[in-house]
Amino acid sequence: MAAHPRVVSLAPSATAILDAAGLDAHVVGATAHSPTDKPVVGGWLNPDFDRVDELDADAVCTCDDLQSDVAAAARDRGYDVFHVAPATLAEVFDSFPVVCDAAGDASAGATLAEDCRDHLARVADAVDDRDRPTVYCEEWADPPMAAGNWVPDLVRAAGGSAPLVAPGERSAEVDPETVAAADPDHVVLHPCGKGERGDPEAFEARGWNLDAAVHAVDDSLLNQPSPAVVSGVDRLARLLHPDADFPEPWEPATATESDEGK
């Protein structure tokens, strides 16, 4: 590994982790839709490795089993590959040191993870002993998909219950009868890749006849396995318990390092 590794992030979540950990100076390129202004090297599943070569990268970051082939291709080209595939909230936080190790500073990832856990502990204190409303989180509309992976953990951390998919399981297709049987108090629309464009009116037009408040939430706050999920918990907690005394919304505590790593 180089003294000051040059990293190309092939996953938006890795880009967000490195930035929040203060390691953005090491990032020399990223895939489309990453939260950065660094040079774009193609898409999440179809990166342009010739462009990665041009950026003189030492290491690349990948995320999720869907990127296994991308990670293998990067290894074949001689890159150090830092691959994570979290399925639960605990695994999301555990992935931070792995990603930050690509920039030569796993400890920055560990510090970031601890800061995130500490914030969620304060949120948990704010909702302790409150009733837990039932939540249906919809990751996709056609067909309707109940969100899995870490999203049920996020709902739990926010003081709710998400009974349709177990934490760590993949998102699952559901029908109106299944959702109605869960009797949700809240519906959270966060269609993957749509940002804040969940459409409560379109959901109401389905005629599912649920006695539930319907909300649209930026999908990156729930779907991206990065520090964004902490902001997602903040958002959900305020929807589920609007009168609770919450801490101020989370922000990264680590200052961005100098330009030394560029």
mmCIF file of C-alpha atoms in Angstrom, residues 134 136 144 146 163-165 172-184 208 210:
data_model
loop_
_atom_site.group_PDB
_atom_site.id
_atom_site.type_symbol
_atom_site.label_atom_id
_atom_site.label_comp_id
_atom_site.label_asym_id
_atom_site.label_seq_id
_atom_site.Cartn_x
_atom_site.Cartn_y
_atom_site.Cartn_z
ATOM 1 C CA THR A 134 -45.735 -0.266 13.220
ATOM 2 C CA TYR A 136 -44.228 -0.335 6.440
ATOM 3 C CA PRO A 144 -44.358 -3.249 -4.004
ATOM 4 C CA ALA A 146 -40.984 -4.097 1.769
ATOM 5 C CA PRO A 163 -42.546 -6.603 11.046
ATOM 6 C CA LEU A 164 -42.728 -7.389 7.334
ATOM 7 C CA VAL A 165 -39.054 -8.263 6.773
ATOM 8 C CA ALA A 172 -39.353 -8.781 -0.223
ATOM 9 C CA GLU A 173 -42.311 -8.375 -2.546
ATOM 10 C CA VAL A 174 -45.571 -7.878 -0.643
ATOM 11 C CA ASP A 175 -49.255 -7.695 -1.509
ATOM 12 C CA PRO A 176 -51.938 -5.381 -0.097
ATOM 13 C CA GLU A 177 -53.377 -8.105 2.122
ATOM 14 C CA THR A 178 -50.010 -8.779 3.768
ATOM 15 C CA VAL A 179 -49.417 -5.108 4.461
ATOM 16 C CA ALA A 180 -52.975 -4.622 5.760
ATOM 17 C CA ALA A 181 -52.559 -7.581 8.117
ATOM 18 C CA ALA A 182 -49.518 -5.853 9.645
ATOM 19 C CA ASP A 183 -51.799 -2.854 10.373
ATOM 20 C CA PRO A 184 -49.103 -0.189 9.964
ATOM 21 C CA TRP A 208 -55.061 -0.237 0.003
ATOM 22 C CA LEU A 210 -54.636 1.541 5.366
#
